mmCIF file of C-alpha atoms in Angstrom:
data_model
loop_
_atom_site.group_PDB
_atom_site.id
_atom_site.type_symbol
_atom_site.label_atom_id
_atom_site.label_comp_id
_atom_site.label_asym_id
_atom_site.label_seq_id
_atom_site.Cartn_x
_atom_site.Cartn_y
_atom_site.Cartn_z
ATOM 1 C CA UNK A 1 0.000 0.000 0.000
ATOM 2 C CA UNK A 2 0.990 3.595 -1.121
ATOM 3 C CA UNK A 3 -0.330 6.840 0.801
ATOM 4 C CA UNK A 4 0.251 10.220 -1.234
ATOM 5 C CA UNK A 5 -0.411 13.275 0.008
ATOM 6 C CA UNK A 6 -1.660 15.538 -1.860
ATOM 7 C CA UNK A 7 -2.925 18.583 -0.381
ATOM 8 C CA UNK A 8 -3.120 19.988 3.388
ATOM 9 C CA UNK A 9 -5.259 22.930 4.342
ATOM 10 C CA UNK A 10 -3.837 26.211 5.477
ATOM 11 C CA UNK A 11 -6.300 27.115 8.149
ATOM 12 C CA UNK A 12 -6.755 23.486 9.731
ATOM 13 C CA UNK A 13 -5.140 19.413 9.493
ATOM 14 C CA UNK A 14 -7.353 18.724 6.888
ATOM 15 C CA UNK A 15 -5.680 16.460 4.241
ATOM 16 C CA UNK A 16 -6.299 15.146 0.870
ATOM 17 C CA UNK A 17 -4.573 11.992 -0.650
ATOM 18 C CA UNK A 18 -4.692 9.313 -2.096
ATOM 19 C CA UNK A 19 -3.973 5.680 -0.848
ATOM 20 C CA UNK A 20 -3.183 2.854 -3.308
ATOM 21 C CA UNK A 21 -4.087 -0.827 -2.687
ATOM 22 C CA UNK A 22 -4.051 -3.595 -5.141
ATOM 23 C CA UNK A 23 -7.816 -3.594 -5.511
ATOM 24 C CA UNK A 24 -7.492 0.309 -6.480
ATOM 25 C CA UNK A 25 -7.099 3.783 -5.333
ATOM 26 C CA UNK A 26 -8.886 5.550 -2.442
ATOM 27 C CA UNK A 27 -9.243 9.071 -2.696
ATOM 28 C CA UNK A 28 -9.275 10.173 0.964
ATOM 29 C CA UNK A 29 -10.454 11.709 3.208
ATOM 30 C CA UNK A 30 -12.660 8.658 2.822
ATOM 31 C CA UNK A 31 -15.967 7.012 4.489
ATOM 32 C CA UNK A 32 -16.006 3.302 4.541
ATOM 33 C CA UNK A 33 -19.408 1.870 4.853
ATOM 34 C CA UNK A 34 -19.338 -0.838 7.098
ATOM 35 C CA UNK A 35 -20.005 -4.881 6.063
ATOM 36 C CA UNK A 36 -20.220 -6.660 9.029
ATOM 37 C CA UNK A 37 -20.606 -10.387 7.938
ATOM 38 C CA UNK A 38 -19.560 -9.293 4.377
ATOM 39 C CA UNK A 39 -22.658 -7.318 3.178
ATOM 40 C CA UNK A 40 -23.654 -3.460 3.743
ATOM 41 C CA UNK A 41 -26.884 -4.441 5.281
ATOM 42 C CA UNK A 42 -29.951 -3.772 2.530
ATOM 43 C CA UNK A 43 -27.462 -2.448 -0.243
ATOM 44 C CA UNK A 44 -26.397 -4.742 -3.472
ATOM 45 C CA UNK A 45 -22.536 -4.530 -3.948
ATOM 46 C CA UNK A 46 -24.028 -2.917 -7.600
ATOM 47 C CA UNK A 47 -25.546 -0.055 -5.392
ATOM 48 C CA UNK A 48 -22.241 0.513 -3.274
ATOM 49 C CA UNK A 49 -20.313 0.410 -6.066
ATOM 50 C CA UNK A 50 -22.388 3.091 -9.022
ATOM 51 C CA UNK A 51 -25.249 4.727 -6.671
ATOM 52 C CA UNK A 52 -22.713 5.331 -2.947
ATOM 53 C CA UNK A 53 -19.953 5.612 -4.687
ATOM 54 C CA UNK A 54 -18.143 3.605 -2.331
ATOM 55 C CA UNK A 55 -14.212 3.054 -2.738
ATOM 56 C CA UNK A 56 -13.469 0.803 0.076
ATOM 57 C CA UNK A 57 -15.710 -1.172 2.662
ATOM 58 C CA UNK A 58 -15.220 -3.344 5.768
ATOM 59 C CA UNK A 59 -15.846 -6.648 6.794
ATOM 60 C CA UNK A 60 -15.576 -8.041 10.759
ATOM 61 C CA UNK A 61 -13.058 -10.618 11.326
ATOM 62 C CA UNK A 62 -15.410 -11.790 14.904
ATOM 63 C CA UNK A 63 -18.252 -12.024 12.891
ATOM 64 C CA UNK A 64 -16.650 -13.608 9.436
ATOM 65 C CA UNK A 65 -14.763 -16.113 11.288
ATOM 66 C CA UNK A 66 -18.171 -17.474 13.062
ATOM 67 C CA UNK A 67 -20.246 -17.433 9.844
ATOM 68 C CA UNK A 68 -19.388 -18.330 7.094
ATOM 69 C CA UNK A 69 -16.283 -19.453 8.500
ATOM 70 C CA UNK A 70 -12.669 -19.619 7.556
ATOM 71 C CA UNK A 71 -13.306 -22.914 5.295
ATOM 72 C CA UNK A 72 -15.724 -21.016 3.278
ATOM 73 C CA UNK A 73 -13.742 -17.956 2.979
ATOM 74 C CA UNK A 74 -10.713 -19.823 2.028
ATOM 75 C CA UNK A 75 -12.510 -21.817 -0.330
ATOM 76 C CA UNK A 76 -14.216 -18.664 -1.972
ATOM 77 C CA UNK A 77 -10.647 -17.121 -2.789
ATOM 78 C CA UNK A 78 -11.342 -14.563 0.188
ATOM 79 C CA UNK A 79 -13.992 -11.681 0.875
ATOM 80 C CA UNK A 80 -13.783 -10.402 -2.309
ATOM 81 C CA UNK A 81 -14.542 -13.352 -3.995
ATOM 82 C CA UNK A 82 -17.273 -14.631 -1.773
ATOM 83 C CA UNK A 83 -18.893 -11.301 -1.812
ATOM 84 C CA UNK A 84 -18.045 -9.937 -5.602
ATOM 85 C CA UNK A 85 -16.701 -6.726 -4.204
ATOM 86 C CA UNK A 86 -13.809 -5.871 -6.483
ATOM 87 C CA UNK A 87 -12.462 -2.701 -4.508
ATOM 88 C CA UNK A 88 -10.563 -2.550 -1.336
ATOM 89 C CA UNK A 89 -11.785 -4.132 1.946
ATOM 90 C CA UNK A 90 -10.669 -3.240 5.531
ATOM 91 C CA UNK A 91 -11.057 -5.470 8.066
ATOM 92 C CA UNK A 92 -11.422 -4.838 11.744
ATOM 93 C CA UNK A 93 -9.493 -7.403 13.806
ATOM 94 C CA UNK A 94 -12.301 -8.272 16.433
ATOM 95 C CA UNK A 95 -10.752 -5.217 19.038
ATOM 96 C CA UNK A 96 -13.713 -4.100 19.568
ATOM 97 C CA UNK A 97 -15.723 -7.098 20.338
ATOM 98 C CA UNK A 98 -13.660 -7.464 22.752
ATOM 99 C CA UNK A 99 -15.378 -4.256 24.023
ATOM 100 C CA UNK A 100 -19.113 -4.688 23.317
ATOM 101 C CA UNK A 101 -18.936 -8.697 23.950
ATOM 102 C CA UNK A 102 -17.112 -8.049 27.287
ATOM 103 C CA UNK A 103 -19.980 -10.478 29.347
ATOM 104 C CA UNK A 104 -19.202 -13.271 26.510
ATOM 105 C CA UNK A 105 -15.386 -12.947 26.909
ATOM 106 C CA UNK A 106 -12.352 -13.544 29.226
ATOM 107 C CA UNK A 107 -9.395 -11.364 28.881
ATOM 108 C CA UNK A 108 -5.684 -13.187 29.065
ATOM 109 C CA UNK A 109 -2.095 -12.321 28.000
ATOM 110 C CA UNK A 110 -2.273 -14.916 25.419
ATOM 111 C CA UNK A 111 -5.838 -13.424 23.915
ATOM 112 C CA UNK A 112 -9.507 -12.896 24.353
ATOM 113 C CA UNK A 113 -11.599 -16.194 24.611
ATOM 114 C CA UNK A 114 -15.246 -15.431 23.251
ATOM 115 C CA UNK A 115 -18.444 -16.933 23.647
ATOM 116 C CA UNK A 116 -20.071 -17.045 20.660
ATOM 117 C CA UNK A 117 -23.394 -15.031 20.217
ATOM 118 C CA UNK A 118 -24.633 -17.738 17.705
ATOM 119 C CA UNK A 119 -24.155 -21.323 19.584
ATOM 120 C CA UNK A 120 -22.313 -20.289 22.719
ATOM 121 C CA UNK A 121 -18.970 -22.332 21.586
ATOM 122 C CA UNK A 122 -15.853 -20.988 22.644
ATOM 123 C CA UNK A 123 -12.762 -19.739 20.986
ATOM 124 C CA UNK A 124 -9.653 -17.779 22.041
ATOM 125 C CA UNK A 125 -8.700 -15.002 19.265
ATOM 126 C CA UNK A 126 -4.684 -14.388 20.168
ATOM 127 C CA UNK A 127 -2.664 -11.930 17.991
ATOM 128 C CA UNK A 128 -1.392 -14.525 16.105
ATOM 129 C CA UNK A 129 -4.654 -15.989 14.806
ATOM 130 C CA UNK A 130 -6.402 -13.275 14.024
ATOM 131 C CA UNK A 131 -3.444 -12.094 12.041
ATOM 132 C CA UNK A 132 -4.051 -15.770 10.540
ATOM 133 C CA UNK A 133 -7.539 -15.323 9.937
ATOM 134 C CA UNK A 134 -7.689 -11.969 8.590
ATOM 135 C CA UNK A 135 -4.783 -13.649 6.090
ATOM 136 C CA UNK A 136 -7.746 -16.085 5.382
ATOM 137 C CA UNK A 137 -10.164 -13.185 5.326
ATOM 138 C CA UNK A 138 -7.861 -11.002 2.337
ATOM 139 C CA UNK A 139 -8.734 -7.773 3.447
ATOM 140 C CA UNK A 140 -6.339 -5.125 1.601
ATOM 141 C CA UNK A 141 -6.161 -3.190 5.161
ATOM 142 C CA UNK A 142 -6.262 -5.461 8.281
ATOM 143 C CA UNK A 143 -5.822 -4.331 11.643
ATOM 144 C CA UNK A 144 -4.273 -5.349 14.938
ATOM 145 C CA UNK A 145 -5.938 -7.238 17.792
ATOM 146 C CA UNK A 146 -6.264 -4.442 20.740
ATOM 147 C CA UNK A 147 -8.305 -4.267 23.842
ATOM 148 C CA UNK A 148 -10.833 -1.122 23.585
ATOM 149 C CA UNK A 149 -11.219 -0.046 27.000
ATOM 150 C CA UNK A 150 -15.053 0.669 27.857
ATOM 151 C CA UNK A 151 -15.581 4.496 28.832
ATOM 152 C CA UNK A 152 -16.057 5.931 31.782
ATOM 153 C CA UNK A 153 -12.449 3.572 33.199
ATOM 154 C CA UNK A 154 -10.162 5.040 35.404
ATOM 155 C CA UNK A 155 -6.734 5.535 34.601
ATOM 156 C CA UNK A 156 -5.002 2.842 36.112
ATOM 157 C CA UNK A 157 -7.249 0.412 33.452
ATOM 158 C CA UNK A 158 -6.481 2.444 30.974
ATOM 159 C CA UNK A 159 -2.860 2.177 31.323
ATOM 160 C CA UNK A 160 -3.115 -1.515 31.444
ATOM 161 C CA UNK A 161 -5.378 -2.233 28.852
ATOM 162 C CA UNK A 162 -2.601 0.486 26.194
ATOM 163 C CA UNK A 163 0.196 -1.643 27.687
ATOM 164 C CA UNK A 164 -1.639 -4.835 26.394
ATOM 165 C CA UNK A 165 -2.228 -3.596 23.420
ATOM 166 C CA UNK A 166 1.262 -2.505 22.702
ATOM 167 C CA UNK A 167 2.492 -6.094 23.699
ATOM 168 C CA UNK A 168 -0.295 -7.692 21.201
ATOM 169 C CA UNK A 169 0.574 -5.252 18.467
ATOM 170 C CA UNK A 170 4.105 -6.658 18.589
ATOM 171 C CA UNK A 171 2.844 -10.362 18.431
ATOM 172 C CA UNK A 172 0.551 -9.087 15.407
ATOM 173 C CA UNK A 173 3.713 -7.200 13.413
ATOM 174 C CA UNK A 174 6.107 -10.251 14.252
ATOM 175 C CA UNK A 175 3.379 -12.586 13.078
ATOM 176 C CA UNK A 176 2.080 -10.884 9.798
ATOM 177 C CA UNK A 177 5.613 -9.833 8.919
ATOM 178 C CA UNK A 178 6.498 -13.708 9.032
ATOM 179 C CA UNK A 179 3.680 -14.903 6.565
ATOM 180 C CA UNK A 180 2.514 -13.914 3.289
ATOM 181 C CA UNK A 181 -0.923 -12.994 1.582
ATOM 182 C CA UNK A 182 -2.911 -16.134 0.316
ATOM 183 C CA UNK A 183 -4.554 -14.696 -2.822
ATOM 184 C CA UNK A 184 -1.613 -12.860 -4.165
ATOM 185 C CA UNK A 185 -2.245 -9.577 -3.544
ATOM 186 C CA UNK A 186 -0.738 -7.349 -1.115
ATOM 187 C CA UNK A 187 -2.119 -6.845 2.419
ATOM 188 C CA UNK A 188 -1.180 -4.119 5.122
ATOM 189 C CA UNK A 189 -1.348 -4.144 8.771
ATOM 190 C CA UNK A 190 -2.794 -0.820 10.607
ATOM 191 C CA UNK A 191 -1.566 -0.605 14.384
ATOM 192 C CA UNK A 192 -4.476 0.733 16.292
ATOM 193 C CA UNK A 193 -3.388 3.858 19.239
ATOM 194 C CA UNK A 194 -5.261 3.529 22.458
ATOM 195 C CA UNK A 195 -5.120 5.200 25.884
ATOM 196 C CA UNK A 196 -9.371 5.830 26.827
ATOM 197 C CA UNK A 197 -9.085 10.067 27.322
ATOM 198 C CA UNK A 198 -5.800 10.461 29.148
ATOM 199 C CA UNK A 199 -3.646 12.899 27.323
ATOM 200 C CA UNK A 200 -0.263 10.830 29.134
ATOM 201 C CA UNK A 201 -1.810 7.791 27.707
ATOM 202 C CA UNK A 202 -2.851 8.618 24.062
ATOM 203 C CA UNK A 203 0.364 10.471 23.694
ATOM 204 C CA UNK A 204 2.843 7.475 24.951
ATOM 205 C CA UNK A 205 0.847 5.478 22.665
ATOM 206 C CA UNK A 206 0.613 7.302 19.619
ATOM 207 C CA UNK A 207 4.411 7.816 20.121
ATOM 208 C CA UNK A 208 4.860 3.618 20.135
ATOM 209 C CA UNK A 209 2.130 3.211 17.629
ATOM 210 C CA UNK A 210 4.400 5.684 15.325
ATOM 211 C CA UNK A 211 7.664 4.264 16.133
ATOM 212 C CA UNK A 212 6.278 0.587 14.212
ATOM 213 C CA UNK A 213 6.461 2.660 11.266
ATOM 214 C CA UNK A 214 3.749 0.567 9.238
ATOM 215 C CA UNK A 215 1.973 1.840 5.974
ATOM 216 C CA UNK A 216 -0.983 3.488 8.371
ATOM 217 C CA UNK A 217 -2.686 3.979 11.798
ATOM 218 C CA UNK A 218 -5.327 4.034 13.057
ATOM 219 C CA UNK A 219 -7.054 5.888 16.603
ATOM 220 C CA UNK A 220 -9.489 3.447 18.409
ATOM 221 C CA UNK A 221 -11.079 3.937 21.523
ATOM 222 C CA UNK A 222 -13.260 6.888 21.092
ATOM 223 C CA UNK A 223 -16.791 6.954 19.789
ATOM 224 C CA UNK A 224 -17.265 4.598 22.855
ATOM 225 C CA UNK A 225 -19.467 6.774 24.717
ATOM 226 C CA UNK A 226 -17.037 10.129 25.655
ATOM 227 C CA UNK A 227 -18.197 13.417 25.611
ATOM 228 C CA UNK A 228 -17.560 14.642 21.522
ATOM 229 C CA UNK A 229 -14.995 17.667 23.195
ATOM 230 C CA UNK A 230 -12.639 14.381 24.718
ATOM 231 C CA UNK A 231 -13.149 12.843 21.269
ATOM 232 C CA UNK A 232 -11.676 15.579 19.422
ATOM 233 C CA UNK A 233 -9.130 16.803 21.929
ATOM 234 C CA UNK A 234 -7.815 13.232 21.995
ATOM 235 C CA UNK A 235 -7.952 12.600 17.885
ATOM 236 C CA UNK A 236 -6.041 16.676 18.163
ATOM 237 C CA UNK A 237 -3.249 15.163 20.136
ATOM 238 C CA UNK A 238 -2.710 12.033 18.474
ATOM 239 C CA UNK A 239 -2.690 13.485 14.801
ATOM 240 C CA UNK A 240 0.018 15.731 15.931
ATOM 241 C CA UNK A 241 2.205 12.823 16.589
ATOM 242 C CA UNK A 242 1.042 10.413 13.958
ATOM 243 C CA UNK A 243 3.526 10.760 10.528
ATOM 244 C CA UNK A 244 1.945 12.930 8.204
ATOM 245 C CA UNK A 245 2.864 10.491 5.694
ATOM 246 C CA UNK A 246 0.582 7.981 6.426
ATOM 247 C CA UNK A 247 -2.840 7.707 5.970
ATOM 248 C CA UNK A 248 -4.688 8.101 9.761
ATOM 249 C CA UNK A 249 -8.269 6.119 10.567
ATOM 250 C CA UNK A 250 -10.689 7.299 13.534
ATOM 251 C CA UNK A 251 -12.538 4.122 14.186
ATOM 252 C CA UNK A 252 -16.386 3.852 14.472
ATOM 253 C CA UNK A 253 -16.854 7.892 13.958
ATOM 254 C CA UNK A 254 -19.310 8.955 13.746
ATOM 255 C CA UNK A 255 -22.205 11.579 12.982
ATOM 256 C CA UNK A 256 -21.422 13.674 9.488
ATOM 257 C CA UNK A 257 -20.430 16.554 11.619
ATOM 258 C CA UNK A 258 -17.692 14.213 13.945
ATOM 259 C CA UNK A 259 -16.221 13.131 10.672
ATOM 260 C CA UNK A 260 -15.669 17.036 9.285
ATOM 261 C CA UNK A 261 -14.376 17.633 12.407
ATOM 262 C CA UNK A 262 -12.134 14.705 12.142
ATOM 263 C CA UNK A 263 -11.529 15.886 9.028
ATOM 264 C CA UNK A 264 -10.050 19.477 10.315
ATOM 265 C CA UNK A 265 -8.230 17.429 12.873
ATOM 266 C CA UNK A 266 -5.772 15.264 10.371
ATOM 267 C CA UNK A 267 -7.845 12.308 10.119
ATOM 268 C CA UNK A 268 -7.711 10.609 6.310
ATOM 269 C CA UNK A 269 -10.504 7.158 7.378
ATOM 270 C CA UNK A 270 -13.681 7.070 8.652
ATOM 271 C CA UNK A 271 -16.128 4.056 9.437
ATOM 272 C CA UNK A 272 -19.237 3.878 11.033
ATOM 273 C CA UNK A 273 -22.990 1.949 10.677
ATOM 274 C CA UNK A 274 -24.310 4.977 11.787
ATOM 275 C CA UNK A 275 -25.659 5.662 8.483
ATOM 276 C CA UNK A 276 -27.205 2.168 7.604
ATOM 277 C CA UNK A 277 -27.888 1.669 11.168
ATOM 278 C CA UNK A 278 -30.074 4.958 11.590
ATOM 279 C CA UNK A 279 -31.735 4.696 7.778
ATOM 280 C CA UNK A 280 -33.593 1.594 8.687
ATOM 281 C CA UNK A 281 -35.032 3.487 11.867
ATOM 282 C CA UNK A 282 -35.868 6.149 9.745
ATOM 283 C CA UNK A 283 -33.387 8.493 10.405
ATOM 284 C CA UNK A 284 -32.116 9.991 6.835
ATOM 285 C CA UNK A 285 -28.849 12.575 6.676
ATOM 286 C CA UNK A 286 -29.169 15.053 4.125
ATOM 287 C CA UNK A 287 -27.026 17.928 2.662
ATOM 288 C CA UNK A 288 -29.588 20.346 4.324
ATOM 289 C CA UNK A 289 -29.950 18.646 7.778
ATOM 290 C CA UNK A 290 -31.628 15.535 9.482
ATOM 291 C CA UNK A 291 -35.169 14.225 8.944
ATOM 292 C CA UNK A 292 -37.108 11.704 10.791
ATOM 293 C CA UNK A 293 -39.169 9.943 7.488
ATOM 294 C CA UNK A 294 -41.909 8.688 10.458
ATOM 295 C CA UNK A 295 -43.044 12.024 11.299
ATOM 296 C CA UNK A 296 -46.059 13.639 9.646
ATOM 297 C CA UNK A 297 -44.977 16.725 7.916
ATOM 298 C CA UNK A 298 -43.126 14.446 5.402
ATOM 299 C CA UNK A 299 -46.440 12.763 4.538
ATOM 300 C CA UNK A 300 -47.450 14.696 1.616
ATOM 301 C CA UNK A 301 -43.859 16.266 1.064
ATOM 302 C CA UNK A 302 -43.358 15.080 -2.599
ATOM 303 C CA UNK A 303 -39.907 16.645 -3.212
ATOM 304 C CA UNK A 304 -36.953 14.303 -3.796
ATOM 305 C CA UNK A 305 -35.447 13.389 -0.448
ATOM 306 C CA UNK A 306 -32.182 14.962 -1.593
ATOM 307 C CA UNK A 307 -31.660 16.847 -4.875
ATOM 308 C CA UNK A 308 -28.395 17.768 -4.245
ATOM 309 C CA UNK A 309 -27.013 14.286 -3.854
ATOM 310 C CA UNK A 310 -25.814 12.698 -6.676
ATOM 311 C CA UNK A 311 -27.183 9.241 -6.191
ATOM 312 C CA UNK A 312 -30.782 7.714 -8.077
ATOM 313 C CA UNK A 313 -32.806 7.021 -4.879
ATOM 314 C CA UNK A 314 -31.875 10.098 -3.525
ATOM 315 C CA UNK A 315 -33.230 12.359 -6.277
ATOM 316 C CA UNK A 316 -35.726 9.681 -7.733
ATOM 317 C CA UNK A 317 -38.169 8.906 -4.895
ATOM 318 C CA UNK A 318 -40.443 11.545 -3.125
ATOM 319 C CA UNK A 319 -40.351 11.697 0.798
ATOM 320 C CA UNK A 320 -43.489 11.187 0.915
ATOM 321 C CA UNK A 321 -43.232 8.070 -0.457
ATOM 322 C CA UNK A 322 -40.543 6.510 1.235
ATOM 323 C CA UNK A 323 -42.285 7.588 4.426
ATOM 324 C CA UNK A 324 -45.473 5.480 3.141
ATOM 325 C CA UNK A 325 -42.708 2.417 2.751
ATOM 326 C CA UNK A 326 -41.672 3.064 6.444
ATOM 327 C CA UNK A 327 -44.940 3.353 8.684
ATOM 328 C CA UNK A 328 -46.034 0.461 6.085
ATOM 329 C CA UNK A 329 -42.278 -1.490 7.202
ATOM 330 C CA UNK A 330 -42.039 -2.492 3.815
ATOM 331 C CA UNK A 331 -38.186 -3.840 2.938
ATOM 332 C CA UNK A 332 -38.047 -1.510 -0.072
ATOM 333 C CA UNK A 333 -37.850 1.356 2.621
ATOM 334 C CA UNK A 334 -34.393 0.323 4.378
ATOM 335 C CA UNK A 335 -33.206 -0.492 1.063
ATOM 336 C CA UNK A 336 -33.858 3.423 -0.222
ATOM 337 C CA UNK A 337 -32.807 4.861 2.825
ATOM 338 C CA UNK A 338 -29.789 3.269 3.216
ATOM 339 C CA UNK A 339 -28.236 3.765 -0.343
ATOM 340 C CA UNK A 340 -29.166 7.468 0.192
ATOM 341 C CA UNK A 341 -27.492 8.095 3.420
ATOM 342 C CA UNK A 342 -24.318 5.939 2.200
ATOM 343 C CA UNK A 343 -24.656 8.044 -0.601
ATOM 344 C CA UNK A 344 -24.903 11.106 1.398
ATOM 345 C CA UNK A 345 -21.649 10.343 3.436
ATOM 346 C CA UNK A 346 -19.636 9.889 0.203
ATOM 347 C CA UNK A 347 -21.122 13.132 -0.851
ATOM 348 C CA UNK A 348 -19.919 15.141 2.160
ATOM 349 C CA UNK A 349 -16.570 13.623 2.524
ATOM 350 C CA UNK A 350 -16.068 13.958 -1.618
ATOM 351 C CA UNK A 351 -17.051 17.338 -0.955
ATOM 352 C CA UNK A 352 -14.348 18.046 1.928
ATOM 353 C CA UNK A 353 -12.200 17.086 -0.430
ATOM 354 C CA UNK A 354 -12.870 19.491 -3.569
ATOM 355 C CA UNK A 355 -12.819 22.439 -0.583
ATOM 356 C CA UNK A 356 -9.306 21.164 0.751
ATOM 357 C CA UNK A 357 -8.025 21.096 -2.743
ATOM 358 C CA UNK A 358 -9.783 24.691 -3.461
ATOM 359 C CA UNK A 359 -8.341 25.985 -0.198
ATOM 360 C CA UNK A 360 -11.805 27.076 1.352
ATOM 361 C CA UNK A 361 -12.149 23.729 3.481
ATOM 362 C CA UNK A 362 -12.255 26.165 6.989
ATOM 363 C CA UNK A 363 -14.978 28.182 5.954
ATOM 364 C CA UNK A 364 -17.250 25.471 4.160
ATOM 365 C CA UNK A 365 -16.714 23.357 7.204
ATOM 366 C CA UNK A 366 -18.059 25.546 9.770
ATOM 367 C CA UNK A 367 -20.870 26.617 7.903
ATOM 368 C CA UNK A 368 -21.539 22.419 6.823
ATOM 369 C CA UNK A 369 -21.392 21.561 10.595
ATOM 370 C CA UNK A 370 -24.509 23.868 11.678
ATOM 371 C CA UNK A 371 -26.512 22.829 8.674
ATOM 372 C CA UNK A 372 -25.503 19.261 8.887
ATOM 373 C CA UNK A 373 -26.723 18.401 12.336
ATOM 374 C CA UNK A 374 -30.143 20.531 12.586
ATOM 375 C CA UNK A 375 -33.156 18.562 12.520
ATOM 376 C CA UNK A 376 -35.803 19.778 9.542
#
């Protein structure tokens, strides 16, 4: 993997660049929509691929590994095979189920044994195997195994969950730097910085996370429940130590106006299910501000839910009517909403882009934050 950088913005950390995988270039700064167990829930890869716009998307090793299983996978020729997606894929290493699983799993030195949520079998993910299985897997970007440390945690957890972390990351490197991709193609390995909201703690890490020198990094542990301020004073801090040189991920963020903020603070990678997540509540993002399809004053609204989006459902189907799809709970409605906030989140980080390049990013982003998060 190649990271270019291509642009920085005079009045903030905002970056443009471009990473290159063997599945194809990434124009950053970049949403990923998120593929759990290897499909963007309600959205055809077709969809992802001409309507979102998509450029890379992720998988979950936790959940991959448990269905359809490594035999499968391996079988297939890998993720992209089984699934037909033809760009890059990023896999998360299982981290953070080690987080939101945390009454299904014991924590070791050697790994985290989990319970599984399907059949209640166990099985111990160490650094070592899940570099193995995300091998299997054949994501372009995989990431370390880390502990996420659950927020509010005082600091003397904190401390010892970075220090694990740092000790796994070096059975991860030592491990993926001994073996070699299955489906020849090239695969890179993202160490992930931790440290909860200590400044001491981000910083030592981010320092150890940098000194690995890999192709990227990535910030976990935030978006975990933290007041947004800690979010972005921590992501501040750990940019300024990260190489600029490397592409930078903020794991799991967030709402559109966390990830122009993330944006202005260095950040290159975004992921979140936020999007899909909220559309099949209801919830849709626009380029104007946040609707809730459910409520009435949409009910005879027959404008197209979002002109300015370049994307077919967006500018195709009324409100109106895809509120008649949600109070009636037909499928068709998830699908449409979905695609359109996807869509949407490509749109707005496509657009920080062009304003980075143009040199106005500063302005535009202030004034996209306000509209962004008001409620219509």
């Amino acid at each position: 993997m190649k990271f270019k950088l291509e642009h920085t913005d005079s009045k903030s950390k905002a970056r443009a660049g471009m990473i290159k995988t063997d599945h194809g270039d990434i124009q950053t700064p970049i949403f990923m929509p998120v593929g759990t167990a290897g499909s963007v829930k309600a959205v055809h890869q077709r969809e992802l691929m001409y309507d979102v716009k998509a450029q890379i998307i992720l998988g979950n090793t936790y959940h991959l590994y448990l269905r359809p299983g490594l035999d499968i996978l391996e079988k297939a020729g890998g993720l992209h095979k089984f699934n037909g997606w033809s760009k890059p894929i990023l896999t998360d290493s299982g981290g953070y189920q080690v987080f939101s699983l945390a009454e299904n799993r014991k924590l070791t030195e050697e790994g985290a044994v989990f319970k599984s949520h399907i059949d209640g079998s166990k099985h111990l993910f160490s650094p070592e195997r899940v570099m193995d299985i995300q091998r299997i897997i054949g994501a372009d970007i995989i990431m370390a195994f880390d502990e996420c440390p659950p927020y509010p945690c005082d600091f003397a957890y904190a401390r010892k969950s970075m220090e694990l972390t740092h000790r796994w990351l070096k059975r991860c490197i030592d491990r993926f730097d001994s073996t070699e991709g299955k489906y020849g193609y090239s695969q890179t390995l993202f160490p992930i910085v931790q440290g909860s909201v200590f400044p001491e703690l981000r910083k030592q890490s981010a320092e150890f996370i940098a000194s690995c020198e890999r192709e990227g990094n990535a910030i976990g542990g935030l978006s975990v429940g933290e007041p947004v301020e800690e979010m972005y004073a921590m992501t501040d801090m750990v940019t300024d130590i990260l190489p600029k040189d490397k592409p930078r991920y903020l794991m799991g963020v967030g709402t559109p106006a966390n990830i122009l903020e993330g944006i202005a603070l260095g950040v290159d990678m975004f992921d979140c299910v936020m999007p899909t997540r909220n559309a099949r509540n209801g919830m849709l993002f626009t380029s104007e501000g946040i609707i809730n399809i459910r409520n009435e004053k949409w009910k005879d609204d027959f404008s197209p839910i979002d002109p300015h989006i370049n994307s077919y459902v967006s500018s195709f189907y009324s409100k109106a009517y895809l509120r008649h799809l949600t109070i009636a709970k037909e499928i068709l409605a998830a699908q449409i909403a979905s695609i359109h906030n996807l869509s949407f989140y490509l749109w707005l980080v496509g657009q920080a882009r062009e304003h980075i390049i143009a040199g106005d990013f500063a302005v535009w982003k202030n004034q996209m934050v306000e509209k962004v998060s008001r409620r219509l």
